[in-house]
Each structure stands twice: as structure tokens, then as C-alpha cells.
mmCIF file of C-alpha atoms and ligand atoms in Angstrom:
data_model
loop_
_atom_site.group_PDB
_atom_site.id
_atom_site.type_symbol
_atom_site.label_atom_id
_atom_site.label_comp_id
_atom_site.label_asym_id
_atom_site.label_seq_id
_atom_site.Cartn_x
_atom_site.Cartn_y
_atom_site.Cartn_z
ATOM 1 C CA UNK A 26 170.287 -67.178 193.286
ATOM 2 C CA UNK A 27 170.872 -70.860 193.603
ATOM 3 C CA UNK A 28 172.521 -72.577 196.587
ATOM 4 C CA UNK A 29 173.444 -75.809 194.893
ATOM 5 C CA UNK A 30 174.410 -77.298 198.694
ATOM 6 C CA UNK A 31 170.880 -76.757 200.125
ATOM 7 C CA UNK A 32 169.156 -76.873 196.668
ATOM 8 C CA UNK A 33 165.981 -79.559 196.535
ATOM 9 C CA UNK A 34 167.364 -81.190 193.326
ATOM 10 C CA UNK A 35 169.990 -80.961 190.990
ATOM 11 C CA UNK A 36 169.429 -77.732 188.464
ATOM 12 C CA UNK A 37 170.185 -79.970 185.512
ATOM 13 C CA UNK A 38 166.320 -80.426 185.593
ATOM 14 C CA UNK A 39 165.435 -76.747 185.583
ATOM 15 C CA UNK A 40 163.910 -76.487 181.641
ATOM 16 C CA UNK A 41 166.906 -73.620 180.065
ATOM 17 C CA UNK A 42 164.435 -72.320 177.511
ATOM 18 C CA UNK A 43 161.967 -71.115 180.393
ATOM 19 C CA UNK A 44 164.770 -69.707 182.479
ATOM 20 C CA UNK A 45 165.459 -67.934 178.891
ATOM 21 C CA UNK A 46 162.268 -66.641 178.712
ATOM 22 C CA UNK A 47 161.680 -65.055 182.063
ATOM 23 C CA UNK A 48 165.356 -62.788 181.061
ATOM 24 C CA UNK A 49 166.875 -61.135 183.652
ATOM 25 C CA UNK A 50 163.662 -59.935 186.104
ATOM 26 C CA UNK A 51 163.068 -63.504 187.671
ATOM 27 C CA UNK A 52 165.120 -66.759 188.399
ATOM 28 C CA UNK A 53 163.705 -70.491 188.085
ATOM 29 C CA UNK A 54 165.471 -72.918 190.384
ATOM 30 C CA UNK A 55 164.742 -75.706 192.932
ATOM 31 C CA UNK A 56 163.284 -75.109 196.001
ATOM 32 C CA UNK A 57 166.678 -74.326 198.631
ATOM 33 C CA UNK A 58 166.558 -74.074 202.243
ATOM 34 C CA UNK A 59 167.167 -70.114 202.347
ATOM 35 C CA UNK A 60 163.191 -69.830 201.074
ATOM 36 C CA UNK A 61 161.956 -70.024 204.091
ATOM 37 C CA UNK A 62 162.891 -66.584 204.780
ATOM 38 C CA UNK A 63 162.673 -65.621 201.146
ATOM 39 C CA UNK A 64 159.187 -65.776 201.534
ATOM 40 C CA UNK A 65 158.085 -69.501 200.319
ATOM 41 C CA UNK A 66 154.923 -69.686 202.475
ATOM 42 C CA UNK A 67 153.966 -66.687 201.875
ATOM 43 C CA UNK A 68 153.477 -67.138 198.756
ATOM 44 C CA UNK A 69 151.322 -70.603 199.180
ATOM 45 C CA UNK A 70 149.006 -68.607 201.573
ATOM 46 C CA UNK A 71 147.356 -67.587 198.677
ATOM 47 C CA UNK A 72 146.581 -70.965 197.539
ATOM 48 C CA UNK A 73 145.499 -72.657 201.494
ATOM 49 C CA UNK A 74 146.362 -72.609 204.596
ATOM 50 C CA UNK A 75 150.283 -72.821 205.715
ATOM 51 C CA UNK A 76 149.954 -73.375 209.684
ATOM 52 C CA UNK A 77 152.650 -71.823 211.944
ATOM 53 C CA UNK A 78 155.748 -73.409 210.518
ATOM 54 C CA UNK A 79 158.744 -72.587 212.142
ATOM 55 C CA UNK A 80 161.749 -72.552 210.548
ATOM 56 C CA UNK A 81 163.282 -75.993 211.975
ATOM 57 C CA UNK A 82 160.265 -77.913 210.947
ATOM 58 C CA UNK A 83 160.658 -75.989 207.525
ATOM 59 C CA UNK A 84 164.242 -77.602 207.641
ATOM 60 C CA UNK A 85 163.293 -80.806 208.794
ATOM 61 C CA UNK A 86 160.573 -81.394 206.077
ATOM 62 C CA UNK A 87 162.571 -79.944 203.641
ATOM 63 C CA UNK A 88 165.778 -82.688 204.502
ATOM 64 C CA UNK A 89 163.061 -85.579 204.290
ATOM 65 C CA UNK A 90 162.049 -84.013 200.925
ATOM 66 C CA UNK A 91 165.873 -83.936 199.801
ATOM 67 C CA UNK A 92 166.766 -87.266 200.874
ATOM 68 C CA UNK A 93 163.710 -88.903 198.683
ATOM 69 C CA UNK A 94 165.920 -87.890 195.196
ATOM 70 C CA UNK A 95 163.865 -88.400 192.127
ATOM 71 C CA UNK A 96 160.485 -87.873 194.184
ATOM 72 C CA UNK A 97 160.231 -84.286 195.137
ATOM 73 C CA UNK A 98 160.560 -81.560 192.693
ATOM 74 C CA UNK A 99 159.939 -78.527 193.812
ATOM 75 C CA UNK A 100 160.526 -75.149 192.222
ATOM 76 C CA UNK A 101 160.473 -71.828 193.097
ATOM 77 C CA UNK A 102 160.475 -67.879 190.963
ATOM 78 C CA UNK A 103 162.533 -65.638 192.155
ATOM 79 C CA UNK A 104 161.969 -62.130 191.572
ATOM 80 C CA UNK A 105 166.010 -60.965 191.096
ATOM 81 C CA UNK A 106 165.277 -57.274 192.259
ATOM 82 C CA UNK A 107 164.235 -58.627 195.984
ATOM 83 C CA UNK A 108 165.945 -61.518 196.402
ATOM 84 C CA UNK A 109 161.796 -62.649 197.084
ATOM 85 C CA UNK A 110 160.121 -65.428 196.236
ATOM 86 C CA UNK A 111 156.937 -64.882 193.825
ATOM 87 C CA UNK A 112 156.009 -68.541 192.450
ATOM 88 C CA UNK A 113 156.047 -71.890 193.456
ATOM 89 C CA UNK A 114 155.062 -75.133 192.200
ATOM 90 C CA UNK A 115 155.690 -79.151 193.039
ATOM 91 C CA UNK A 116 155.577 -82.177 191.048
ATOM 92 C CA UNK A 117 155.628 -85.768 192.895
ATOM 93 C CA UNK A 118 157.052 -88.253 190.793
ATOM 94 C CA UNK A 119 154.937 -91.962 191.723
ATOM 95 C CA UNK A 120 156.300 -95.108 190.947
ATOM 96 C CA UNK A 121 153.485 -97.708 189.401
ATOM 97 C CA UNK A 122 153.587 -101.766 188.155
ATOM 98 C CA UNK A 123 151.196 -100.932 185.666
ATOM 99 C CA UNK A 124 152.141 -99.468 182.252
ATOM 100 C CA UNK A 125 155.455 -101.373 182.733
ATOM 101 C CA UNK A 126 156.780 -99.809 186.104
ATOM 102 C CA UNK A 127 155.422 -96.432 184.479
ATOM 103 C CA UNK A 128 155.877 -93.113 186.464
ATOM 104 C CA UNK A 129 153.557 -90.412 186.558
ATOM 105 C CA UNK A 130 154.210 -86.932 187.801
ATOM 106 C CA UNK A 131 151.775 -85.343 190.022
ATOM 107 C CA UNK A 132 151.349 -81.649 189.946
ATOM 108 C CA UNK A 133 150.723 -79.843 193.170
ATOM 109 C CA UNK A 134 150.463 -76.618 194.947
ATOM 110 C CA UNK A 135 150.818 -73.750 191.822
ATOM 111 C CA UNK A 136 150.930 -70.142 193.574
ATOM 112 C CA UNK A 137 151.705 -66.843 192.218
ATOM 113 C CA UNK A 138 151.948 -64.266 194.282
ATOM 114 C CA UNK A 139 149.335 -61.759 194.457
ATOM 115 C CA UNK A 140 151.224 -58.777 193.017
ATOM 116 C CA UNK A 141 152.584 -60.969 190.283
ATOM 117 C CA UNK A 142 149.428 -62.837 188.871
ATOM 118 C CA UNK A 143 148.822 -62.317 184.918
ATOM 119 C CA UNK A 144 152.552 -62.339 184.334
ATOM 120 C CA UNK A 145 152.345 -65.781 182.689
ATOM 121 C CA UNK A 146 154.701 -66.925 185.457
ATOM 122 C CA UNK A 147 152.206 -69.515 186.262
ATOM 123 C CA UNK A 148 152.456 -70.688 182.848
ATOM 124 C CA UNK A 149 155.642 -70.745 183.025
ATOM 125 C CA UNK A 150 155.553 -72.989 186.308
ATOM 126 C CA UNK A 151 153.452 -75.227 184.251
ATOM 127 C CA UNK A 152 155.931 -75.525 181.828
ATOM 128 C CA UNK A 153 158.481 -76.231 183.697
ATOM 129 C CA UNK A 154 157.261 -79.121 185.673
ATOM 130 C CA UNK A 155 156.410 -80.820 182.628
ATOM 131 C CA UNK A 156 159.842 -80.441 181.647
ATOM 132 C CA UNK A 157 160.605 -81.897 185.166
ATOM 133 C CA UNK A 158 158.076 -84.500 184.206
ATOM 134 C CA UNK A 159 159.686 -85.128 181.089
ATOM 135 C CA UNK A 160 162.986 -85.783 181.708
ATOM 136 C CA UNK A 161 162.612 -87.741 184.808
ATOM 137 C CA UNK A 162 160.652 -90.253 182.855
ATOM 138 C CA UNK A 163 156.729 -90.064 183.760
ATOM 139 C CA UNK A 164 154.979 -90.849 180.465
ATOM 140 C CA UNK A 165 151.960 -87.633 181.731
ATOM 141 C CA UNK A 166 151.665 -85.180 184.336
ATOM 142 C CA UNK A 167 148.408 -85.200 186.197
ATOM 143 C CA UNK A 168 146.873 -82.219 188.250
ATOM 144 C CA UNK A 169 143.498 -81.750 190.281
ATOM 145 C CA UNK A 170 142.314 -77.955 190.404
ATOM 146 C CA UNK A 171 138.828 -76.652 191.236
ATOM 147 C CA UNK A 172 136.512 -75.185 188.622
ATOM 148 C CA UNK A 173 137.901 -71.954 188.009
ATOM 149 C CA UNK A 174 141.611 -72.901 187.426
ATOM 150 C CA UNK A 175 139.995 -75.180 184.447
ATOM 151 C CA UNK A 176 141.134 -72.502 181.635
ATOM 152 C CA UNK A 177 144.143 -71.863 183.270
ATOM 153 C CA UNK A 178 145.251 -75.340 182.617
ATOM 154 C CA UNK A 179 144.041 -75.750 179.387
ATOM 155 C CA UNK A 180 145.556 -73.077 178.427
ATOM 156 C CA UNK A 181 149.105 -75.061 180.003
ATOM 157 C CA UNK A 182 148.204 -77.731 177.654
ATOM 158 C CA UNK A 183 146.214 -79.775 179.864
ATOM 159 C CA UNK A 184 142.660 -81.122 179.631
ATOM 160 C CA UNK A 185 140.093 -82.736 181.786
ATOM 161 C CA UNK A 186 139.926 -86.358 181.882
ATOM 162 C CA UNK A 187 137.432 -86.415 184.665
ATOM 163 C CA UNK A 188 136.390 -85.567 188.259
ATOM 164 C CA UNK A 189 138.194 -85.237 191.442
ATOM 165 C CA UNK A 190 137.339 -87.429 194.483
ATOM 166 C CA UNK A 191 137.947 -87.041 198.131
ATOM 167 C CA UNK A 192 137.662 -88.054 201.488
ATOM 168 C CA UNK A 193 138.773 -86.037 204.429
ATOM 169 C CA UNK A 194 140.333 -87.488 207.527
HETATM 170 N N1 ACO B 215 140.902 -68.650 184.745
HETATM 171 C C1 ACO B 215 141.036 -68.482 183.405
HETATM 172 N N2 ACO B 215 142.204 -68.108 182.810
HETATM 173 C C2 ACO B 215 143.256 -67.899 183.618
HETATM 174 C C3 ACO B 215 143.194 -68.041 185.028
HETATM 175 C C4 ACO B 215 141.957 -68.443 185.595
HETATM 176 N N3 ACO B 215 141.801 -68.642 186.916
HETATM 177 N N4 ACO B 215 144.403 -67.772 185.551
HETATM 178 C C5 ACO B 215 145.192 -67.453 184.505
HETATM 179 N N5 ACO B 215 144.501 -67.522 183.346
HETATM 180 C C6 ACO B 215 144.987 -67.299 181.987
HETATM 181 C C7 ACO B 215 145.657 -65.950 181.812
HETATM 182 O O1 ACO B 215 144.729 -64.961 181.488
HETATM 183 C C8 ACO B 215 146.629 -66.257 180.680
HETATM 184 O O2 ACO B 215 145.907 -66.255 179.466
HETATM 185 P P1 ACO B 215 146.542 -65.742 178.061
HETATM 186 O O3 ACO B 215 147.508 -66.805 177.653
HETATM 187 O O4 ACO B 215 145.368 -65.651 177.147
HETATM 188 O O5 ACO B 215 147.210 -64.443 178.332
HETATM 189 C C9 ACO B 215 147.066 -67.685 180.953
HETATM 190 O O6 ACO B 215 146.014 -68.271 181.732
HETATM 191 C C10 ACO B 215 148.375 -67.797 181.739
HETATM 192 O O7 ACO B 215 148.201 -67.082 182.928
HETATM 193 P P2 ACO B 215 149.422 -66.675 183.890
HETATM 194 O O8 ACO B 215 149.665 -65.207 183.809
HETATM 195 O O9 ACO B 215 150.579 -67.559 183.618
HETATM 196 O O10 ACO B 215 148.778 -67.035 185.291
HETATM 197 P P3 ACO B 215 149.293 -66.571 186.733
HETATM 198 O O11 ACO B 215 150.753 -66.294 186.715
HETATM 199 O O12 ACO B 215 148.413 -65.492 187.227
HETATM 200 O O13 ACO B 215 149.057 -67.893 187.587
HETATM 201 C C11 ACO B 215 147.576 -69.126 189.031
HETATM 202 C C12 ACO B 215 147.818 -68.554 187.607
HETATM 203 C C13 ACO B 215 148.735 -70.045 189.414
HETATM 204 C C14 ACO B 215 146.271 -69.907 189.001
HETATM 205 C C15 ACO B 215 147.493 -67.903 189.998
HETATM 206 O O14 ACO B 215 146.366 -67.138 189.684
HETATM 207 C C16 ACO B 215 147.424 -68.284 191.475
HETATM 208 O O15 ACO B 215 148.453 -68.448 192.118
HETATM 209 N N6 ACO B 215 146.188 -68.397 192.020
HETATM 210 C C17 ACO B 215 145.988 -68.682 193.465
HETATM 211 C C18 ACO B 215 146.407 -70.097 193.855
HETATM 212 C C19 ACO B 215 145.791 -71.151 192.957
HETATM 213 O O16 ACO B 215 144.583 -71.184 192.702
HETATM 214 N N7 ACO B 215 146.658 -72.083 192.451
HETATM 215 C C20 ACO B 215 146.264 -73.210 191.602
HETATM 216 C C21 ACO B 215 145.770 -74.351 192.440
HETATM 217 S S1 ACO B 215 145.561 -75.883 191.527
HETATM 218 C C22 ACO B 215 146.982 -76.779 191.839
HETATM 219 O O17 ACO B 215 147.806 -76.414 192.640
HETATM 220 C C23 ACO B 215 147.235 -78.053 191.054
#
């Protein structure tokens, strides 16, 4: 359930139709401090590698996260039966001059847990962060995701505009 003291963000940005949707089996909410033993990480280790976090450097990242309001959505399914959570997703709002101070929200680390892929909670993740997206102003959301994610996101809505570039330090 939601801890609205240690919650990321305020829930008024949590989209109501998709919490409709997912009925009474799973919960949508913000990221809260309590994940880390609900099983957060856990859950991105399917995605990349996590590291030994402890839980005070869970905390501490998670308070610099909190204290950026407007920045850092992140949002988390619940699975009500276990108190566990199944699927996680983040969208980083940036600030820009161009397109008249425009903001675009950056979608980031999507993971559904193993046992719970094929659900459509992913879509649902999706979904929700463009709803995040939405109402906190960014006029797109933008995502990078290796070849065989491509269908999964056009099948979110999204298309590719491109290639992805990086440099590793
Ligand atoms: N390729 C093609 N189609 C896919 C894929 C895929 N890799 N994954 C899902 N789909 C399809 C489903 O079949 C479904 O199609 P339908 O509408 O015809 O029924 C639709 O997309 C929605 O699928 P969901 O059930 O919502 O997907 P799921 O809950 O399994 O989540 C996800 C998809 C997030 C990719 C999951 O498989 C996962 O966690 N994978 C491991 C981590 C990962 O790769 N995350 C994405 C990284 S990219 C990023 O973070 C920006």
C-alpha cells in the first residue's frame, strides 16, 4: 500500500484509469522507502546490474531523489497478495531553453519481474509514465531500448526516431 510520508511523489500523478485496470491483484504507486525490502532491486536485476546496495545508501539516494520534486518519478507494481514488488519504471523530467523552456520526460529502467512478464503490466508501466509525462508538462516522452524491446514499445505507442549513442566512462 502507499506510505504517503516516505512516498517518491505525490499520488495525484499516479494515472486512476490504469490503477482501474490492474483491479484488485496489483497496486500502482510511487516508489516509497519500504521497497527496498519489498523487493525493488530485485526486480531491476533482471534488467542490469544492481551492485550491493545496502539499505542506507538505498535511503540516502532515495532522499536526494525526493528532495529534487518534479524531477524523479518513479513508480513501482505491487502485487497486493505479497505485499512484493513486481514492476518498476522511472521517468526523469529535463528542463530545456529550446522549444520555449520545453520539458521532456525521459523514460528509464522498465522491469517486470520474471514470473510476471506477458501480464501487460509493462504496458501498463508505459502508460503510466506518459501520464506522469503528461501532466507534469513535457510536450514527449523519450526512451532508448536495445533491438528486441523495439515491438514492445511500439506497441506502448512509441516509435523510433533514430539511433542510440554512447560513450562509456
Ligand atoms: N518483443 C516483442 N513484443 C513484446 C516484448 C518484446 N521483447 N515484450 C512484450 N511484448 C509484447 C507483448 O507480447 C504484448 O503484446 P500484445 O499487446 O499483442 O499482447 C505487449 O508487448 C505488452 O506486453 P506486456 O505484457 O505489457 O510486457 P511485460 O509486462 O512482459 O513487460 C518488459 C515487458 C518490460 C520488456 C519485460 O519483458 C522486462 O522487464 N524485460 C526485462 C528488462 C527489460 O528489458 N526492460 C526494458 C529495458 S528498456 C528501458 O528501460 C527504457
Amino acid at each position: 500500500m502507499t506510505d504517503a510520508n516516505t512516498a517518491l511523489f505525490p499520488t495525484s500523478f499516479i494515472c486512476p484509469d490504469i490503477s482501474s485496470q490492474l483491479g484488485q491483484d496489483y497496486i500502482l504507486r510511487p516508489l516509497q522507502l519500504s521497497d527496498y525490502r519489498a523487493g525493488v532491486l530485485e526486480v531491476l536485476k533482471d534488467l542490469t546490474t544492481i551492485g550491493d546496495i545496502s539499505e542506507e545508501r538505498f535511503t540516502e539516494q532515495f532522499e536526494f531523489l525526493r528532495a529534487r520534486q518534479g524531477e524523479y518519478f518513479i513508480i513501482v507494481i505491487e502485487k497486493a497478495a505479497t505485499g512484493r514488488v513486481v514492476g518498476v519504471g522511472t521517468l526523469l523530467v529535463e528542463r530545456k531553453f529550446i522549444h520555449e523552456c520545453g520539458l521532456v520526460g525521459h523514460i528509464e529502467d522498465i522491469a517486470v519481474a520474471k514470473s510476471e512478464q506477458g501480464k501487460r503490466l509493462g504496458i501498463k508501466i508505459i502508460g503510466a509514465l506518459d501520464f506522469i509525462g503528461q501532466r507534469a508538462g513535457c510536450y514527449k516522452n523519450i526512451l532508448d531500448c536495445s533491438p528486441h524491446n523495439e515491438q514492445f514499445y511500439v506497441k506502448c505507442g512509441y516509435s523510433n526516431a533514430g539511433f542510440e549513442m554512447t560513450k562509456r566512462f
